[in-house]
Coordinates of C-alpha atoms and ligand atoms in Angstrom, one line a residue:
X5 CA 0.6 -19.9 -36.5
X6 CA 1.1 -17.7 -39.3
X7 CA -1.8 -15.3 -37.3
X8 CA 0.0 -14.8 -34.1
X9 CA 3.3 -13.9 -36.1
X10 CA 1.2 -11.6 -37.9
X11 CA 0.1 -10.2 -34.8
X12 CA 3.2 -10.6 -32.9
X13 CA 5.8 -9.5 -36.3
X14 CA 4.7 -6.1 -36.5
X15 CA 5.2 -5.6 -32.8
X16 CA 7.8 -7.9 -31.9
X17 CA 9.9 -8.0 -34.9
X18 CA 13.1 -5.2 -34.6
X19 CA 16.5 -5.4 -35.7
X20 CA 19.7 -7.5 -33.4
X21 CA 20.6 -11.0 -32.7
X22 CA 17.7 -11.6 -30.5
X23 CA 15.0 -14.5 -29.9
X24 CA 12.9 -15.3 -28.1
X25 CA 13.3 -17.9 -24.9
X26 CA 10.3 -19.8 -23.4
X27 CA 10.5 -20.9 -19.4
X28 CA 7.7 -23.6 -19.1
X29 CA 7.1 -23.5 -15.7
X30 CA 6.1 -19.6 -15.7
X31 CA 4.5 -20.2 -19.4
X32 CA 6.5 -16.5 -19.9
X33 CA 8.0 -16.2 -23.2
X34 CA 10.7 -13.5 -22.9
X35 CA 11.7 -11.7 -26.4
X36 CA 14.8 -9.5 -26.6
X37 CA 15.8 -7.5 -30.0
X38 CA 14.1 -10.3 -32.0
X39 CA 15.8 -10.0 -36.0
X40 CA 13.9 -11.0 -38.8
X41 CA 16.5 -14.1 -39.5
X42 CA 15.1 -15.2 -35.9
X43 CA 11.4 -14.5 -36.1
X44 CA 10.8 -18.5 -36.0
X45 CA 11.6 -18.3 -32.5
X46 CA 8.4 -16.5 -31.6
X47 CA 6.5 -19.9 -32.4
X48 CA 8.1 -21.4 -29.5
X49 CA 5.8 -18.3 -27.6
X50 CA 2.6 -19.9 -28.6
X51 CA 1.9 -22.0 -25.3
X52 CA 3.4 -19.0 -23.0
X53 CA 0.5 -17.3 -20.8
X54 CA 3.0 -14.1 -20.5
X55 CA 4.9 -12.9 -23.7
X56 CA 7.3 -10.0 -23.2
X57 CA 9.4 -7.8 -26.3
X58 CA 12.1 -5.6 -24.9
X59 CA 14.1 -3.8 -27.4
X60 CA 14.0 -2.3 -30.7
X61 CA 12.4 0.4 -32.4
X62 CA 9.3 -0.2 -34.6
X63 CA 9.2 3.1 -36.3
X64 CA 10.3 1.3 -40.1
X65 CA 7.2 -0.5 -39.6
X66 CA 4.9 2.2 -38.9
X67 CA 3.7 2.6 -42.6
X68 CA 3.1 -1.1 -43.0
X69 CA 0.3 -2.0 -44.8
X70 CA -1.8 -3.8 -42.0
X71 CA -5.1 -5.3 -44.1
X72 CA -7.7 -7.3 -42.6
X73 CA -6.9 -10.9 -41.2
X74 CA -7.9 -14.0 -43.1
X75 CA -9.9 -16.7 -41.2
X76 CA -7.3 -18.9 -40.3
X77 CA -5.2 -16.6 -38.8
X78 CA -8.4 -15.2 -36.9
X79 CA -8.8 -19.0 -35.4
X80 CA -4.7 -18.9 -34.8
X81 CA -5.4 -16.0 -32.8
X82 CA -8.7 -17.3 -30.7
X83 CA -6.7 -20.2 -30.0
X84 CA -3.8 -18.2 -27.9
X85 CA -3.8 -18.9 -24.5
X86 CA -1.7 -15.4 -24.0
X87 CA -3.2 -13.3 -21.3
X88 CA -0.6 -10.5 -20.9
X89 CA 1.7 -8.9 -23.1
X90 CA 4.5 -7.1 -22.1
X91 CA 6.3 -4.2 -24.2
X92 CA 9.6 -2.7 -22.9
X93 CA 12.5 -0.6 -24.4
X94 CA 10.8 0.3 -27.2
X95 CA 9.8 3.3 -29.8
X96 CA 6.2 2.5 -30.7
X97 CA 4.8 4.8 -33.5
X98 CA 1.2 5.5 -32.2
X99 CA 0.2 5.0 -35.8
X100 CA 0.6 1.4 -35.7
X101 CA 0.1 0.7 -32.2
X102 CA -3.7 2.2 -33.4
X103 CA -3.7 -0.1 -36.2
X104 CA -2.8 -3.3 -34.6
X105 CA -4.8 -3.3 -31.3
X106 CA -8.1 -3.8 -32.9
X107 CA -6.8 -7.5 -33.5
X108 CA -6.3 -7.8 -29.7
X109 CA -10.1 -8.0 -30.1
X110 CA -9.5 -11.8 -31.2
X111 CA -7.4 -13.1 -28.5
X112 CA -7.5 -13.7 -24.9
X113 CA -5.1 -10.9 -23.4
X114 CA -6.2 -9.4 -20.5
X115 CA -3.2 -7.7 -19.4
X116 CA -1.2 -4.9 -21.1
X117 CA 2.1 -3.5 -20.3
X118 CA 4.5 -0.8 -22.2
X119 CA 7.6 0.1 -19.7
X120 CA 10.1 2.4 -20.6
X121 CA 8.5 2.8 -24.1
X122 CA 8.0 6.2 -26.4
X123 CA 5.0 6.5 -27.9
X124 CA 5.8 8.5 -31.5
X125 CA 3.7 10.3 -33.7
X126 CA 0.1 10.6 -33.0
X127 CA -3.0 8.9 -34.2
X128 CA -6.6 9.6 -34.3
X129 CA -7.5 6.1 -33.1
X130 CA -10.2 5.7 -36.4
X131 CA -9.4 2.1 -36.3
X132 CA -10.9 1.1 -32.6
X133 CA -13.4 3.0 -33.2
X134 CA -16.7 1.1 -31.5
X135 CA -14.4 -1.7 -30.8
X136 CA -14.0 -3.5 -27.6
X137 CA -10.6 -5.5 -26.5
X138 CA -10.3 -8.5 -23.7
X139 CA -7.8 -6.2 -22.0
X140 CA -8.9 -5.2 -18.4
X141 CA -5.5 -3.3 -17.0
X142 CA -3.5 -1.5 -19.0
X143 CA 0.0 -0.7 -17.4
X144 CA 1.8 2.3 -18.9
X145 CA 5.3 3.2 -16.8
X146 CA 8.0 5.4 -17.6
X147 CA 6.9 6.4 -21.0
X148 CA 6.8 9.5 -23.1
X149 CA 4.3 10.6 -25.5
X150 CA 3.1 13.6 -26.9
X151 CA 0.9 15.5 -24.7
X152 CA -2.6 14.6 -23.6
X153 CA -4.5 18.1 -23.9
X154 CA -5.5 18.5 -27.3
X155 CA -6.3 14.9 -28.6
X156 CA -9.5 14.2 -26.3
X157 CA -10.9 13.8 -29.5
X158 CA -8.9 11.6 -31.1
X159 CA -9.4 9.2 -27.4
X160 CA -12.9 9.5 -28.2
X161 CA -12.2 6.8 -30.6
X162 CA -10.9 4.2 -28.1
X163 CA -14.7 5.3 -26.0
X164 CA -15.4 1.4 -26.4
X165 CA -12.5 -0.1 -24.6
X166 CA -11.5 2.1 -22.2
X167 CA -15.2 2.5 -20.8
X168 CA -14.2 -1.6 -20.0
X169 CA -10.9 -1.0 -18.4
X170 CA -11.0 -2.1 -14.7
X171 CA -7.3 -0.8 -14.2
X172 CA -5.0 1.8 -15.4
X173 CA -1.4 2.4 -14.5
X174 CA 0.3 5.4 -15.5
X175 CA 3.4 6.0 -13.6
X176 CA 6.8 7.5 -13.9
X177 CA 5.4 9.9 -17.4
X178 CA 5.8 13.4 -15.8
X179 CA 2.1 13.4 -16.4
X180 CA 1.2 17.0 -15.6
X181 CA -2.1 17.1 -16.4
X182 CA -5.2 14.9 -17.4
X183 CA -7.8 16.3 -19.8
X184 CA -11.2 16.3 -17.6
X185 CA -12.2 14.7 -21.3
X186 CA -10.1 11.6 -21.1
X187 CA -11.2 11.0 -17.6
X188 CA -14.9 10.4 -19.0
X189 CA -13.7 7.7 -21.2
X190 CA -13.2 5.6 -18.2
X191 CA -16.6 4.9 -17.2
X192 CA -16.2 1.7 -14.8
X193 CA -12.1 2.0 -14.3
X194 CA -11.6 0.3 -10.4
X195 CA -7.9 1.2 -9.8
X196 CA -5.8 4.3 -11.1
X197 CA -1.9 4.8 -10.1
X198 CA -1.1 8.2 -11.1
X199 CA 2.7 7.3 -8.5
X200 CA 5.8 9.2 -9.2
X201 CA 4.3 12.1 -11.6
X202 CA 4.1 15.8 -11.9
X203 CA 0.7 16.4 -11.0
X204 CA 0.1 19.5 -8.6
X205 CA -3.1 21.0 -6.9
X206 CA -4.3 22.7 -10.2
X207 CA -3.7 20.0 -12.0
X208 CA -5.8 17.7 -9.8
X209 CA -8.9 19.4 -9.9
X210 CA -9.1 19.4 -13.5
X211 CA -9.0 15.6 -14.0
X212 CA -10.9 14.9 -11.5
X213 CA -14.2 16.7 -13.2
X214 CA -18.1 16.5 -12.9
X215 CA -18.3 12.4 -14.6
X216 CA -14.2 11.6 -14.7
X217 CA -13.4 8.2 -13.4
X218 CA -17.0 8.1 -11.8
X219 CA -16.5 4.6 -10.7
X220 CA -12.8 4.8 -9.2
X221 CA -12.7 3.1 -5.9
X222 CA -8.8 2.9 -5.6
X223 CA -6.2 6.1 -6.4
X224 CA -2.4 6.6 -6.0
X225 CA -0.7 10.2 -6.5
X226 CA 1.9 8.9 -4.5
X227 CA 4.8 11.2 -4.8
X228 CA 3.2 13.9 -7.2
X229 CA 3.8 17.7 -6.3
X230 CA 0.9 17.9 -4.4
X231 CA 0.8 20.7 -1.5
X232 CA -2.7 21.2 0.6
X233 CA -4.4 18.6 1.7
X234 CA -7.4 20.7 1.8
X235 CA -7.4 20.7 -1.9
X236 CA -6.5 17.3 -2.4
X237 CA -9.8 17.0 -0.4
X238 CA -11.7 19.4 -2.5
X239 CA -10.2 17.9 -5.9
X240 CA -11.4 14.5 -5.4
X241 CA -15.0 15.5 -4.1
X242 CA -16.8 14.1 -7.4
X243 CA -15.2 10.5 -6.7
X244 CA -18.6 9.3 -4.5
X245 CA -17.0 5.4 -4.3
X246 CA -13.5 6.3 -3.5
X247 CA -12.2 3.7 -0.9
X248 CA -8.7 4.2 -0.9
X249 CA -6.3 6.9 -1.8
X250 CA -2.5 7.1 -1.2
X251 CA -1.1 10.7 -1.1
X252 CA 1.9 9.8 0.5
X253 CA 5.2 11.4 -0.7
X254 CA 4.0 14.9 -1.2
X255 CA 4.5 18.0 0.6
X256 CA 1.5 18.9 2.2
X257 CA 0.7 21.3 4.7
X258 CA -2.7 21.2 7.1
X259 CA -3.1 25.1 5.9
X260 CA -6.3 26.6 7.5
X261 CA -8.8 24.8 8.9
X262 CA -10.9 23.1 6.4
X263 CA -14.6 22.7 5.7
X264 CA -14.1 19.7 3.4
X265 CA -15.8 17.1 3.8
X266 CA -14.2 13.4 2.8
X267 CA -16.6 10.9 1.5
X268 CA -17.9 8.3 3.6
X269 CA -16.9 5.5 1.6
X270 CA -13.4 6.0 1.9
X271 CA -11.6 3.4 3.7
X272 CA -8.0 3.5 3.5
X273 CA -5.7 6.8 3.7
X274 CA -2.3 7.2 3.2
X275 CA -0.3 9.7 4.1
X276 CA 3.3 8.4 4.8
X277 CA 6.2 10.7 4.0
X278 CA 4.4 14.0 3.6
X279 CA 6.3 16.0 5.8
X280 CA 3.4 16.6 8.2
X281 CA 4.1 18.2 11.8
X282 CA 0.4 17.7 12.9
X283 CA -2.7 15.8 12.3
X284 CA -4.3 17.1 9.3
X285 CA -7.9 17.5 9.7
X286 CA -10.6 16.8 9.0
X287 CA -9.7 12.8 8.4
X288 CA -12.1 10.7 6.9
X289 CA -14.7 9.6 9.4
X290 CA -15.2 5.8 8.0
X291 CA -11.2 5.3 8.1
X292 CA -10.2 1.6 8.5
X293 CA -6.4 2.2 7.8
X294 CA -4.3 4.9 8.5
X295 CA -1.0 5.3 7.2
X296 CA 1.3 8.1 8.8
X297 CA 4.9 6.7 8.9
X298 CA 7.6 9.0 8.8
X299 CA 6.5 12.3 9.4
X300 CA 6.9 14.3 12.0
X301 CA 4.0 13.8 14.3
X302 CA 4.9 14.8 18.1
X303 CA 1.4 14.3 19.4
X304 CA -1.6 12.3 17.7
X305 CA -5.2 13.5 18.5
X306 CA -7.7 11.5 16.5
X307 CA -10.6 9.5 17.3
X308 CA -11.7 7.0 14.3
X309 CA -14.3 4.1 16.1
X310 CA -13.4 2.1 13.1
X311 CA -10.0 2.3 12.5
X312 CA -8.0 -1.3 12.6
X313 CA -4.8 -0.4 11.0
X314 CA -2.7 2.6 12.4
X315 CA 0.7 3.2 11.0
X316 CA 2.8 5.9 12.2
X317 CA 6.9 4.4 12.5
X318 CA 9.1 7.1 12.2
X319 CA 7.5 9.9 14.5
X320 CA 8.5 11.7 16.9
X321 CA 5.4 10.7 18.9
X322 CA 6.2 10.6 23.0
X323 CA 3.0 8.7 23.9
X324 CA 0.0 7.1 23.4
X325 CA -2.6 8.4 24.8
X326 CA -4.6 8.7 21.5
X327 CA -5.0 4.7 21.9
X328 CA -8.3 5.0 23.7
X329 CA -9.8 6.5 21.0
X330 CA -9.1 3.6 18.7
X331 CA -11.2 1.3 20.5
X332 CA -11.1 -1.4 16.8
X333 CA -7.2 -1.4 16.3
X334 CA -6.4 -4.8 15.4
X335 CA -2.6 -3.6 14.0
X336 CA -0.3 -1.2 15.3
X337 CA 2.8 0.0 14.3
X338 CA 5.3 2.4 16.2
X339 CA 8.6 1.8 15.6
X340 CA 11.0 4.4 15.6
X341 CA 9.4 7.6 17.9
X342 CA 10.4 8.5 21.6
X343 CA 7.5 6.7 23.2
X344 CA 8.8 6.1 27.0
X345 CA 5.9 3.8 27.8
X346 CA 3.5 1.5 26.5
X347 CA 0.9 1.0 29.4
X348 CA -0.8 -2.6 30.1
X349 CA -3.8 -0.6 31.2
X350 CA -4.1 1.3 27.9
X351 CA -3.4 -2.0 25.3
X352 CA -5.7 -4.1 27.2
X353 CA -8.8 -2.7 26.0
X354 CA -7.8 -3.0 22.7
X355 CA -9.6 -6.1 22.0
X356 CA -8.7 -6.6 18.6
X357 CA -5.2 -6.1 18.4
X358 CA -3.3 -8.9 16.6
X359 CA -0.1 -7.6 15.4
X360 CA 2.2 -4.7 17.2
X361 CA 5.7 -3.8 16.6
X362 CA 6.9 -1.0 18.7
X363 CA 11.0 -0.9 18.2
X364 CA 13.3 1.5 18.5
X365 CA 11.9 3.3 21.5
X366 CA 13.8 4.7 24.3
X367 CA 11.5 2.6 27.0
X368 CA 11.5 3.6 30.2
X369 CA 11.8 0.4 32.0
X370 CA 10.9 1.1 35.7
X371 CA 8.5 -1.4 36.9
X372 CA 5.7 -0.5 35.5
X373 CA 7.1 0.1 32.0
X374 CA 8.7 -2.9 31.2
X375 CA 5.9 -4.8 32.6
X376 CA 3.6 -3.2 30.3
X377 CA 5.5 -4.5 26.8
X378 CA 7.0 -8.0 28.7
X379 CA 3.1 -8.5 29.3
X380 CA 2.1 -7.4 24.9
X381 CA 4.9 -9.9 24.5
X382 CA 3.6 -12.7 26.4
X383 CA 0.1 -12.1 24.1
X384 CA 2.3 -12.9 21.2
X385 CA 1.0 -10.3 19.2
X386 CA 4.7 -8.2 19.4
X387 CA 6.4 -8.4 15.8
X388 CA 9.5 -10.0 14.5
X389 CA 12.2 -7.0 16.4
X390 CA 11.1 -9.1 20.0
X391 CA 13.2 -9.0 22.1
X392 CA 16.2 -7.6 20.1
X393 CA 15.4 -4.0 19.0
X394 CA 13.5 -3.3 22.7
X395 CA 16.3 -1.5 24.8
X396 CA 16.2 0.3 28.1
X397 CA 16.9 3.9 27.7
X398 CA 16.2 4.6 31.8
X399 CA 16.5 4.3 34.6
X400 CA 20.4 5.0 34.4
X401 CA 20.7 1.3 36.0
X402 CA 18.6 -0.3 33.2
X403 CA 20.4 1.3 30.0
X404 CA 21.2 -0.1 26.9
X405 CA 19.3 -3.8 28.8
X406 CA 16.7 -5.5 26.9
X407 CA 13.3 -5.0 28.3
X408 CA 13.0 -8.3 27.9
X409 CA 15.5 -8.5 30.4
X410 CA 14.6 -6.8 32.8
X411 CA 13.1 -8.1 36.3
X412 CA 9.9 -7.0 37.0
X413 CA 9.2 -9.2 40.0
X414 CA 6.9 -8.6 42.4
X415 CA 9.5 -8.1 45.6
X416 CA 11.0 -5.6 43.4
X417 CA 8.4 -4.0 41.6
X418 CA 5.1 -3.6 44.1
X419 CA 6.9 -3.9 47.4
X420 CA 3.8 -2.3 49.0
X421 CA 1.8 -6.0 47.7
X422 CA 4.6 -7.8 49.7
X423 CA 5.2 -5.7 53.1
X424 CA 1.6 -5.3 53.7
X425 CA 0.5 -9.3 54.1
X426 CA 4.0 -9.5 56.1
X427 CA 2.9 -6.6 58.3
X428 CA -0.6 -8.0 58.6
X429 CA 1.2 -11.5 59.4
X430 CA 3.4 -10.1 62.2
X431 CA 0.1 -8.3 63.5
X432 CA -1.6 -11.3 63.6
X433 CA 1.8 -13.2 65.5
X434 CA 1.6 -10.3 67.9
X435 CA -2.1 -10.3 68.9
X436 CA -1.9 -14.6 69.4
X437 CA 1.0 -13.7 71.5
X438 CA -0.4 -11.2 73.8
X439 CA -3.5 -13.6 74.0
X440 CA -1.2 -16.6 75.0
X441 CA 0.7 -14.7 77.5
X442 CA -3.0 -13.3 79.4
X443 CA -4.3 -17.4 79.1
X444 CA -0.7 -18.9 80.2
X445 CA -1.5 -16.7 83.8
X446 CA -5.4 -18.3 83.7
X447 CA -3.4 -21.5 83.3
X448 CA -4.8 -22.4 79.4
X449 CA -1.6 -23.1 77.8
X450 CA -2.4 -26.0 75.4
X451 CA -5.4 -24.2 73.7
X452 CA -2.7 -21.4 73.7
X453 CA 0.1 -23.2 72.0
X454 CA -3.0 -24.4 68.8
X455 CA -3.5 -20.2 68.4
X456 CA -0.1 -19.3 68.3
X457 CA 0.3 -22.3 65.5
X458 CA -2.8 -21.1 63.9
X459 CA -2.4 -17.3 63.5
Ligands
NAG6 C1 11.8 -20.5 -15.0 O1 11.3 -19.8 -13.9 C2 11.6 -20.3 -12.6 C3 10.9 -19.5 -11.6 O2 11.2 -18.1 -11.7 C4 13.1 -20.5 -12.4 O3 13.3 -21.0 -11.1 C5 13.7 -21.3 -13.5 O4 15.1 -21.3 -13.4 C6 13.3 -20.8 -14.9 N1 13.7 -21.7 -15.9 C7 14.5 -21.4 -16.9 C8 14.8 -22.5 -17.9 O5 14.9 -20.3 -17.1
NAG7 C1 12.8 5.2 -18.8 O1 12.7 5.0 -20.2 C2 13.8 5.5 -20.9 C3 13.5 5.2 -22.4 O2 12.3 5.8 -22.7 C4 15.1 4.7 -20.5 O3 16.2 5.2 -21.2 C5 15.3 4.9 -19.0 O4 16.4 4.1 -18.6 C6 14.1 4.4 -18.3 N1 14.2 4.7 -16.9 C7 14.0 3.8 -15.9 C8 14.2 4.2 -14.5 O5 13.6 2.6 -16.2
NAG8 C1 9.5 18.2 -0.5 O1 10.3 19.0 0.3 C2 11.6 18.5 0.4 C3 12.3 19.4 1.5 O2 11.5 20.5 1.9 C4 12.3 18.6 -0.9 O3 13.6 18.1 -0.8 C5 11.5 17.7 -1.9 O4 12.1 17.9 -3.2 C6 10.1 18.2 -1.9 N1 9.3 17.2 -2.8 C7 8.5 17.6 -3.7 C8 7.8 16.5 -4.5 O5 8.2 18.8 -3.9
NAG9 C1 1.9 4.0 2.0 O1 2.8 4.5 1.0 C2 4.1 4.0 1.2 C3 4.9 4.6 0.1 O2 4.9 6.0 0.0 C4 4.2 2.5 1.2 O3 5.5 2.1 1.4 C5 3.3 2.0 2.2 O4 3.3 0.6 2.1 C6 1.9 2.5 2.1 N1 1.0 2.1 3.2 C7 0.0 1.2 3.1 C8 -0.8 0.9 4.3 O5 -0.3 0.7 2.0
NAG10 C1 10.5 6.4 34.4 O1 9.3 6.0 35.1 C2 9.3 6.2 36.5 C3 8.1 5.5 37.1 O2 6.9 5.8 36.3 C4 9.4 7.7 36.8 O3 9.4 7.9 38.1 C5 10.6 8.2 36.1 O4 10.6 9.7 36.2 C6 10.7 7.9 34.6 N1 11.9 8.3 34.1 C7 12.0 8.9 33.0 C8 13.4 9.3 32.5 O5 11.1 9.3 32.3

């Protein structure tokens, strides 16, 4: 007991009326402005699998006199069944944060958050030197800390650990740049979300160095200042396992034609909300998802053999043609663009496909274009807005009706399949009357009359 307020105290413990409340059912032990009169009530933590401090500023204990831990509260410790601590609101002297995360070494926590903190002061990490920590992701967002370039040394320390991490969240710091030095540190990291930064094409290129991240399979720089997708492209060349990256929410332009090459692992691209008037190329050859929702695509000329996921709601795309070269597409989503028609002829050889949605179109619902989604319908594959957000925009007699509604009989639809049996009927009537009328003067009128009932 007296171990995990130890460890917990010097993190946890800030001035206010807080304390901490336990919900059983999550095991999440919640801790807001905990005072020293109400420290007790972090025991009640000790069966949470999730333990959270929001509040307070732990500068006063920065110079604390943290000594080594006696054996009791090293079995207190091993005996916490916490696997993720959260730290929120809070001013956390790097200093002490350096000296206390070397006794994460004895517990079980996998998981390590700090939202909205401010890292203070600077360390040189001597403490962690050589050591390794249970924690796997490490989840930094909105926090501020004293620059990056310049302490690569002082990281060096941490070489250990962060060399283990599988997963590292750093999102919503105005994170400009990233010493090609730190990235090495993270030898076997999985997953890196860079979202809602600063980080521009310069910037890029220079984190992502000869041996940075050399094991990164997933990367967001969602909504960073990125600009050319050529040297996004160029940037992330030293990545050889990179399967999915999210650029989406930058401004990029196509600029000239481009030599770069993606690598063939990569799997997933996303590239929603860029701003992006024409297919950039050259897209990655191996791509099994494409996001490019809300841009400003009019016409779509790609030909991925392995795609299955094609996302582009929000366009101003007018039809789609580009379907047959997505023979694999098993989801498909086109809400929102000025697509008049979605032809049977064209979906049909999509195989695969499992899940459409298609709304917000201004269909064309002669015949042969309402038939086309009322037949996708009938597959079942048509998302949730069937039938309601499917309206006619033409012909002038169809407007504002539901496709859905509409008639597509065969009368009305293919008269030529009706008239011509009836013509080759009445044909038919004619010739077994002619006959009847030459055999009725050769006096044959019975076998006449079976013919005439015949024909
Ligand atoms: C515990 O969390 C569950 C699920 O979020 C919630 O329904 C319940 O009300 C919480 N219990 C307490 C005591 O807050
Ligand atoms: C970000 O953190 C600061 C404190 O460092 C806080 O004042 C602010 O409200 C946080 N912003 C968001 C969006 O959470
Ligand atoms: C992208 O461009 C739009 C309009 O051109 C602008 O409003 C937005 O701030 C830009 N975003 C970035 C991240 O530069
Ligand atoms: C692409 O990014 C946007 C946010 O910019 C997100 O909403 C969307 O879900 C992402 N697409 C995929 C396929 O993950
Ligand atoms: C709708 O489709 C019909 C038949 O394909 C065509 O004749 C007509 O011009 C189309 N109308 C519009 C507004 O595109």
């Amino acid at each position: 007991m007296i171990g995990a307020v130890l460890l917990l105290l010097p993190l946890g413990l800030v001035q206010g009326g807080g304390r901490c409340v336990l919900n059983r059912t999550e095991e999440r032990c919640v801790c807001r402005r905990l005072a020293e009169d109400s420290v007790d009530s972090i025991v009640q933590c000790l069966p949470a699998s999730v333990v959270e401090f929001w509040g307070g500023d732990l500068q006063r204990y920065a110079a604390l006199p943290i000594g080594d831990l006696q054996p009791s509260a090293i079995d207190m410790l091993e005996s916490l069944s916490i696997r993720k601590l959260v730290f929120g609101d809070l001013l956390v002297p790097e200093e002490l944060l350096a000296r206390v995360l070397k006794f994460f070494s004895y517990t079980q926590v996998q998981e390590l958050v700090f939202e909205s903190c401010a890292f203070v002061g600077s360390s040189d990490w001597a403490d962690m030197d050589g050591q390794d920590l249970p924690v796997r992701t490490l989840r930094l967002h909105n926090v501020t800390s004293a620059p990056l370039t310049g302490r690569e040394q002082g990281f060096s320390s941490l070489r250990r650990w962060l060399g283990s991490l599988q997963e590292l969240v750093l999102t919503r710091s105005r994170l400009s740049a990233l010493p090609c030095a730190v990235g090495r540190l993270f030898s076997t990291l999985r997953s890196l979300d860079l979202a809602h930064n600063g980080l521009a094409d310069s910037g890029l290129a220079a984190a992502f160095c000869q041996g940075a991240f050399p094991r990164l399979r997933a990367l967001s720089l969602q909504s960073n200042h990125l600009l050319s997708f050529h040297g996004v492209c160029q940037s992330l060349q030293l990545l050889p396992e990179l399967q999915q990256l999210d650029i989406s929410r930058n401004n990029l332009t196509a600029g000239l034609a481009s030599s770069c090459q993606w690598q063939m692992s990569l799997r997933s691209l996303n590239l929603s909300d860029t701003g992006l008037d024409e297919v950039l190329t050259p897209l990655p050859p191996n791509l099994e998802v494409l996001d490019m929702s809300c841009n400003h695509l009019r016409t779509l000329d790609i030909s991925l053999g392995s795609l299955k996921m094609l996302l582009l709601s929000q366009n101003m795309l007018q039809d789609v043609s580009f379907l047959r070269n997505c023979p694999m597409l098993e989801v498909l989503y086109l809400d929102d663009n000025l697509i008049s028609e979605l032809p049977w002829d064209e979906l049909q050889l999509l195989q695969h496909l499992r899940d459409v949605a298609a709304a917000g179109n201004p269909y064309n619902c002669s015949c042969s274009g309402a038939g086309g989604i009322q037949r996708l319908a009938a597959t079942g594959h048509l998302g949730p807005a069937w039938p309601r957000d499917y309206v006619c925009h033409s012909p002038p007699r169809y407007q504002r009706v539901l496709v859905k509604d509409v008639s597509v009989s065969v009368l009305q639809c293919n008269s030529a399949a009706v008239i011509a049996p009836i013509c080759v009927l009445l044909a038919v009537l004619c010739v077994a009357g002619a006959v009847c009328l030459a055999r009725a003067k050769h006096r044959l009128p019975q076998a006449c009359r079976r013919a005439a009932k015949g024909a």
